[in-house]
GROMACS .gro file of C-alpha atoms in nm:
model
  327
    1ARG     CA    1   2.999  10.485  12.860
    2LEU     CA    2   3.278  10.543  12.609
    3ILE     CA    3   3.255  10.847  12.379
    4LYS     CA    4   3.496  10.801  12.091
    5VAL     CA    5   3.677  11.077  11.908
    6PRO     CA    6   3.559  11.040  11.545
    7PHE     CA    7   3.796  10.894  11.287
    8VAL     CA    8   3.772  10.778  10.925
    9GLY     CA    9   3.628  10.428  10.908
   10MET     CA   10   3.448  10.461  11.242
   11PRO     CA   11   3.112  10.274  11.252
   12VAL     CA   12   2.837  10.513  11.364
   13GLU     CA   13   2.461  10.550  11.385
   14ILE     CA   14   2.242  10.844  11.284
   15ASP     CA   15   1.890  10.885  11.422
   16GLN     CA   16   1.622  10.782  11.167
   17LEU     CA   17   1.883  10.680  10.910
   18GLY     CA   18   2.055  10.402  11.104
   19ARG     CA   19   2.409  10.275  11.077
   20GLY     CA   20   2.692  10.386  10.854
   21LYS     CA   21   3.063  10.456  10.848
   22ILE     CA   22   3.258  10.783  10.854
   23THR     CA   23   3.445  10.837  10.526
   24LYS     CA   24   3.577  11.188  10.584
   25LEU     CA   25   3.593  11.451  10.861
   26ILE     CA   26   3.505  11.807  10.756
   27GLY     CA   27   3.550  12.048  11.046
   28LYS     CA   28   3.269  11.986  11.294
   29ASN     CA   29   3.089  11.764  11.044
   30ALA     CA   30   3.156  11.417  10.907
   31LEU     CA   31   3.080  11.257  10.572
   32VAL     CA   32   2.896  10.932  10.652
   33ALA     CA   33   2.823  10.646  10.411
   34VAL     CA   34   2.479  10.536  10.532
   35ASP     CA   35   2.398  10.164  10.499
   36VAL     CA   36   2.024  10.200  10.440
   37LEU     CA   37   2.090  10.460  10.167
   38ASP     CA   38   2.299  10.206   9.976
   39GLY     CA   39   2.620  10.380  10.075
   40ARG     CA   40   2.503  10.728   9.983
   41GLN     CA   41   2.724  10.973  10.173
   42ILE     CA   42   2.567  11.245  10.384
   43GLU     CA   43   2.742  11.530  10.563
   44TRP     CA   44   2.623  11.532  10.925
   45PRO     CA   45   2.724  11.716  11.245
   46VAL     CA   46   2.962  11.507  11.454
   47SER     CA   47   2.769  11.606  11.766
   48SER     CA   48   2.460  11.429  11.628
   49ILE     CA   49   2.639  11.106  11.537
   50LYS     CA   50   2.645  10.810  11.774
   51PRO     CA   51   2.964  10.598  11.767
   52ILE     CA   52   2.930  10.220  11.769
   53LEU     CA   53   3.176  10.022  11.977
   54VAL     CA   54   3.291   9.700  11.810
   55LYS     CA   55   3.361   9.389  12.016
   56ASP     CA   56   3.442   9.602  12.321
   57GLN     CA   57   3.764   9.718  12.156
   58VAL     CA   58   3.872  10.064  12.273
   59ARG     CA   59   4.098  10.290  12.066
   60PHE     CA   60   4.358  10.509  12.231
   61ASP     CA   61   4.150  10.818  12.151
   62THR     CA   62   3.850  10.712  12.360
   63VAL     CA   63   3.733  10.916  12.657
   64VAL     CA   64   3.541  10.778  12.954
   65GLN     CA   65   3.210  10.954  13.020
   66PRO     CA   66   2.930  10.890  13.275
   67ARG     CA   67   2.666  10.640  13.168
   68VAL     CA   68   2.360  10.798  13.005
   69PRO     CA   69   2.033  10.606  12.952
   70VAL     CA   70   1.997  10.495  12.590
   71LYS     CA   71   1.659  10.497  12.417
   72THR     CA   72   1.574  10.165  12.257
   73VAL     CA   73   1.342  10.094  11.966
   74LYS     CA   74   1.073   9.856  12.088
   75ASN     CA   75   0.939   9.758  11.748
   76ASP     CA   76   1.210   9.645  11.505
   77LYS     CA   77   0.959   9.621  11.221
   78ILE     CA   78   0.857   9.985  11.263
   79SER     CA   79   1.223  10.085  11.274
   80THR     CA   80   1.292   9.894  10.952
   81LEU     CA   81   0.995  10.054  10.777
   82ASN     CA   82   1.100  10.402  10.891
   83ARG     CA   83   1.445  10.346  10.749
   84ALA     CA   84   1.294  10.212  10.429
   85LEU     CA   85   1.092  10.533  10.396
   86GLU     CA   86   1.406  10.740  10.455
   87SER     CA   87   1.581  10.541  10.184
   88LEU     CA   88   1.295  10.600   9.940
   89ARG     CA   89   1.307  10.970  10.022
   90PHE     CA   90   1.660  10.974   9.882
   91GLY     CA   91   1.548  10.791   9.569
   92LEU     CA   92   1.678  10.449   9.671
   93VAL     CA   93   1.498  10.120   9.726
   94PRO     CA   94   1.598   9.904  10.027
   95GLU     CA   95   1.732   9.569   9.912
   96GLN     CA   96   1.469   9.368  10.100
   97TYR     CA   97   1.203   9.529   9.878
   98ILE     CA   98   1.402   9.563   9.556
   99GLU     CA   99   1.222   9.288   9.363
  100GLU     CA  100   0.876   9.417   9.452
  101LEU     CA  101   0.962   9.780   9.373
  102THR     CA  102   1.152   9.735   9.047
  103LEU     CA  103   0.959   9.791   8.725
  104GLY     CA  104   1.065   9.558   8.445
  105ILE     CA  105   1.259   9.331   8.677
  106GLU     CA  106   1.213   9.030   8.446
  107GLU     CA  107   1.385   9.210   8.158
  108LEU     CA  108   1.664   9.339   8.383
  109ASN     CA  109   1.712   8.996   8.536
  110THR     CA  110   1.747   8.838   8.190
  111TRP     CA  111   2.008   9.097   8.091
  112ALA     CA  112   2.196   9.059   8.421
  113GLN     CA  113   2.209   8.680   8.393
  114THR     CA  114   2.359   8.719   8.044
  115CYS     CA  115   2.625   8.946   8.193
  116PHE     CA  116   2.699   8.697   8.470
  117ALA     CA  117   2.740   8.420   8.213
  118ARG     CA  118   3.000   8.633   8.034
  119ILE     CA  119   3.178   8.693   8.364
  120MET     CA  120   3.207   8.319   8.421
  121PHE     CA  121   3.358   8.278   8.074
  122ASN     CA  122   3.572   8.593   8.077
  123PRO     CA  123   3.607   8.754   8.422
  124ARG     CA  124   3.789   9.058   8.278
  125CYS     CA  125   3.490   9.231   8.125
  126GLY     CA  126   3.287   9.543   8.190
  127PHE     CA  127   2.941   9.683   8.126
  128GLU     CA  128   2.795  10.034   8.125
  129VAL     CA  129   2.460  10.151   8.258
  130ASN     CA  130   2.387  10.498   8.121
  131GLY     CA  131   2.099  10.740   8.089
  132PRO     CA  132   1.983  11.090   8.190
  133TYR     CA  133   1.966  11.200   8.551
  134GLY     CA  134   1.683  11.039   8.748
  135THR     CA  135   1.630  10.739   8.521
  136GLY     CA  136   1.730  10.479   8.780
  137LYS     CA  137   2.096  10.404   8.706
  138SER     CA  138   2.191  10.366   9.073
  139HIS     CA  139   1.885  10.151   9.133
  140THR     CA  140   1.982   9.929   8.839
  141LEU     CA  141   2.333   9.886   8.981
  142ALA     CA  142   2.184   9.794   9.320
  143LEU     CA  143   1.965   9.534   9.150
  144ILE     CA  144   2.269   9.392   8.966
  145ARG     CA  145   2.455   9.349   9.295
  146TYR     CA  146   2.149   9.188   9.453
  147LEU     CA  147   2.115   8.939   9.167
  148ALA     CA  148   2.491   8.876   9.162
  149ARG     CA  149   2.493   8.778   9.529
  150LYS     CA  150   2.203   8.539   9.466
  151LYS     CA  151   2.418   8.388   9.189
  152GLY     CA  152   2.707   8.326   9.429
  153LEU     CA  153   2.921   8.620   9.319
  154LEU     CA  154   3.099   8.854   9.559
  155THR     CA  155   2.997   9.216   9.511
  156ALA     CA  156   3.163   9.547   9.587
  157ARG     CA  157   3.052   9.899   9.507
  158VAL     CA  158   3.182  10.253   9.519
  159GLU     CA  159   3.021  10.588   9.446
  160VAL     CA  160   3.246  10.859   9.302
  161ASP     CA  161   3.176  11.230   9.322
  162GLY     CA  162   3.502  11.364   9.180
  163GLN     CA  163   3.587  11.527   9.513
  164ASN     CA  164   3.597  11.299   9.816
  165VAL     CA  165   3.610  10.981   9.608
  166SER     CA  166   3.764  10.997   9.262
  167LEU     CA  167   3.926  10.768   9.006
  168SER     CA  168   4.223  11.007   9.006
  169ASN     CA  169   4.296  10.914   9.369
  170PRO     CA  170   4.256  10.535   9.386
  171ALA     CA  171   4.345  10.476   9.754
  172PRO     CA  172   4.028  10.636   9.904
  173LEU     CA  173   3.829  10.477   9.623
  174LEU     CA  174   3.958  10.130   9.716
  175TYR     CA  175   3.888  10.199  10.084
  176SER     CA  176   3.523  10.275  10.009
  177LEU     CA  177   3.504   9.982   9.769
  178TRP     CA  178   3.638   9.715  10.005
  179ASN     CA  179   3.429   9.834  10.300
  180SER     CA  180   3.119   9.767  10.089
  181LEU     CA  181   3.205   9.395  10.093
  182ALA     CA  182   3.010   9.388  10.420
  183GLU     CA  183   2.693   9.361  10.208
  184ASN     CA  184   2.795   9.001  10.142
  185ASP     CA  185   2.822   8.724  10.402
  186LEU     CA  186   3.144   8.876  10.538
  187GLU     CA  187   3.209   9.016  10.886
  188SER     CA  188   3.070   9.368  10.884
  189GLU     CA  189   3.351   9.567  11.046
  190ASN     CA  190   3.651   9.422  10.859
  191PRO     CA  191   3.506   9.259  10.548
  192LEU     CA  192   3.822   9.256  10.335
  193LEU     CA  193   4.026   9.100  10.615
  194ASN     CA  194   3.748   8.847  10.660
  195LEU     CA  195   3.782   8.757  10.290
  196TYR     CA  196   4.153   8.685  10.341
  197VAL     CA  197   4.073   8.472  10.645
  198LYS     CA  198   3.817   8.271  10.447
  199VAL     CA  199   4.080   8.197  10.182
  200ILE     CA  200   4.329   8.083  10.446
  201LYS     CA  201   4.076   7.866  10.632
  202ARG     CA  202   3.990   7.691  10.306
  203GLY     CA  203   4.358   7.602  10.266
  204ASN     CA  204   4.383   7.797   9.941
  205ILE     CA  205   4.695   8.004  10.009
  206PRO     CA  206   4.844   8.068   9.663
  207THR     CA  207   5.214   8.097   9.584
  208SER     CA  208   5.137   8.397   9.364
  209VAL     CA  209   4.815   8.595   9.323
  210ILE     CA  210   4.861   8.853   9.050
  211ASN     CA  211   5.223   8.968   9.011
  212GLU     CA  212   5.519   8.732   9.001
  213ASP     CA  213   5.776   9.011   9.048
  214TYR     CA  214   5.633   9.176   9.361
  215ASP     CA  215   5.297   9.054   9.480
  216ARG     CA  216   5.146   9.285   9.742
  217ILE     CA  217   4.840   9.066   9.796
  218GLN     CA  218   5.058   8.759   9.839
  219ASN     CA  219   5.268   8.938  10.104
  220ASN     CA  220   4.953   9.046  10.287
  221ILE     CA  221   4.790   8.704  10.286
  222GLU     CA  222   5.109   8.536  10.413
  223THR     CA  223   5.136   8.793  10.692
  224ILE     CA  224   4.773   8.740  10.793
  225HIS     CA  225   4.836   8.365  10.795
  226THR     CA  226   5.137   8.417  11.023
  227LEU     CA  227   4.933   8.630  11.263
  228MET     CA  228   4.659   8.366  11.268
  229ARG     CA  229   4.909   8.089  11.349
  230THR     CA  230   5.077   8.292  11.624
  231GLY     CA  231   4.749   8.413  11.778
  232TYR     CA  232   4.807   8.784  11.713
  233LEU     CA  233   4.546   8.855  11.445
  234ASP     CA  234   4.273   8.961  11.688
  235LYS     CA  235   4.513   9.203  11.857
  236TYR     CA  236   4.620   9.366  11.532
  237THR     CA  237   4.297   9.336  11.333
  238HIS     CA  238   4.249   9.712  11.306
  239VAL     CA  239   4.607   9.776  11.193
  240VAL     CA  240   4.610   9.499  10.933
  241ASP     CA  241   4.267   9.586  10.794
  242ALA     CA  242   4.363   9.952  10.762
  243VAL     CA  243   4.661   9.865  10.542
  244ILE     CA  244   4.503   9.604  10.315
  245SER     CA  245   4.186   9.808  10.262
  246SER     CA  246   4.387  10.121  10.165
  247SER     CA  247   4.295  10.337  10.464
  248ASN     CA  248   4.525  10.635  10.521
  249GLU     CA  249   4.552  10.554  10.892
  250PHE     CA  250   4.867  10.340  10.865
  251THR     CA  251   5.132  10.279  10.602
  252GLY     CA  252   5.263   9.928  10.552
  253ARG     CA  253   5.590  10.022  10.721
  254GLN     CA  254   5.415  10.170  11.023
  255ALA     CA  255   5.201   9.858  11.059
  256VAL     CA  256   5.504   9.628  11.040
  257LYS     CA  257   5.682   9.836  11.304
  258ILE     CA  258   5.382   9.813  11.538
  259ILE     CA  259   5.330   9.439  11.493
  260THR     CA  260   5.696   9.339  11.523
  261THR     CA  261   5.715   9.475  11.876
  262GLU     CA  262   5.595   9.126  11.969
  263PRO     CA  263   5.895   8.926  12.098
  264ASN     CA  264   5.837   8.618  11.881
  265LEU     CA  265   5.781   8.804  11.553
  266ASP     CA  266   6.044   8.965  11.332
  267ARG     CA  267   6.038   9.174  11.016
  268SER     CA  268   6.114   8.878  10.790
  269GLN     CA  269   5.780   8.723  10.894
  270ILE     CA  270   5.568   9.036  10.860
  271LYS     CA  271   5.527   9.204  10.519
  272LEU     CA  272   5.229   9.435  10.484
  273ASP     CA  273   5.186   9.645  10.172
  274ASN     CA  274   4.951   9.926  10.080
  275MET     CA  275   4.788   9.839   9.749
  276ILE     CA  276   4.856  10.183   9.599
  277GLY     CA  277   5.225  10.269   9.569
  278HIS     CA  278   5.402  10.606   9.591
  279ARG     CA  279   5.473  10.643   9.218
  280VAL     CA  280   5.191  10.847   9.067
  281LYS     CA  281   5.236  10.704   8.716
  282GLU     CA  282   5.192  10.349   8.845
  283ARG     CA  283   4.881  10.412   9.054
  284PRO     CA  284   4.631  10.324   8.778
  285TYR     CA  285   4.812   9.991   8.735
  286ASP     CA  286   4.814   9.939   9.113
  287PHE     CA  287   4.438   9.999   9.116
  288ILE     CA  288   4.371   9.745   8.840
  289GLU     CA  289   4.609   9.500   9.008
  290SER     CA  290   4.413   9.531   9.332
  291LEU     CA  291   4.081   9.466   9.157
  292ALA     CA  292   4.216   9.168   8.962
  293GLY     CA  293   4.399   9.023   9.262
  294HIS     CA  294   4.100   9.041   9.492
  295ALA     CA  295   3.882   8.889   9.221
  296MET     CA  296   4.120   8.592   9.239
  297LEU     CA  297   4.086   8.587   9.619
  298ALA     CA  298   3.707   8.588   9.584
  299LYS     CA  299   3.725   8.265   9.385
  300LEU     CA  300   3.972   8.113   9.632
  301ALA     CA  301   3.727   8.201   9.911
  302GLY     CA  302   3.450   8.003   9.740
  303TYR     CA  303   3.267   8.272   9.542
  304LYS     CA  304   3.206   8.242   9.169
  305GLY     CA  305   3.376   8.573   9.101
  306LEU     CA  306   3.374   8.943   9.184
  307VAL     CA  307   3.130   9.205   9.054
  308VAL     CA  308   3.231   9.569   9.109
  309THR     CA  309   2.997   9.862   9.039
  310ILE     CA  310   3.125  10.220   9.011
  311ASP     CA  311   2.855  10.484   9.028
  312GLU     CA  312   2.850  10.861   8.994
  313PHE     CA  313   2.637  11.006   9.268
  314GLU     CA  314   2.524  11.316   9.449
  315THR     CA  315   2.650  11.410   9.792
  316GLU     CA  316   2.402  11.547  10.044
  317HIS     CA  317   2.550  11.836  10.248
  318LYS     CA  318   2.373  11.938  10.566
  319ASP     CA  319   2.418  12.289  10.702
  320LYS     CA  320   2.223  12.487  10.959
  321LYS     CA  321   1.971  12.617  10.704
  322ASN     CA  322   1.897  12.336  10.465
  323LEU     CA  323   2.020  12.036  10.269
  324VAL     CA  324   2.205  12.143   9.956
  325ARG     CA  325   2.220  11.885   9.678
  326VAL     CA  326   2.542  11.895   9.476
  327GLU     CA  327   2.575  11.703   9.150
   0.00000   0.00000   0.00000
């Protein structure tokens, strides 16, 4: 059995809560975005988190351990219901039950469809869902994403707490945002990279995506296309995805240096760019450019557009004594 040293972005599983992804390491604990809790992040001891190996790929920080029997859940339905109850305990409704457990869904659906119609006419528009604490804002946003996907729109979401994820630091925000694309029909471990691949396979490689002067997305999509043609994309999936999704694991330069060790690739063929640049004053523009550019990619991949929800949320911190809720 392979026990992996935890790292940001690592897919994991927590007993009773199910699968999620590590978003931050805090000493002996990790902040985990739990799938069944609609991405709600929970601080959990690393020792109680089970890593999930993906496609038998082994990172350099893995350690071989003796095989230990693994308990299996015999009844998938019971497991699903247990996770649904856990989700409800945190004030969230699992998507498979969202229509049945939403009061006033007809009215909300009518409003949402009006919003979607405006998006089709003018994709650069925004809407606000507001109200006092506990009135169902997060639930409403979840319903909007659910209805948007049924409409053929690509959805992404991010929850900001002003600490671990904040609008003032757009790179971690984008990383959380693009990993949520897995809620769509995209490959779960590298959803943003999968979006690029869908665009390429449809033959929709644009000459320019969003910026005629220096187009980061264009450079990235051309590099991914090159790696697909040369058969190296599978080998460097983790490196490429880390850069394009704004992970802090690799810079664009580091990724290019790693990839161009291949004898039949040179630096002129490989151009990978982090979406957020080094100049602090330009980072808000980089953030908007990333959103707008990937909205264009969503259409090129066959979706009707991109719907992004940004939610303020509470982080659950677990210590030895109790769970402390922090607004």
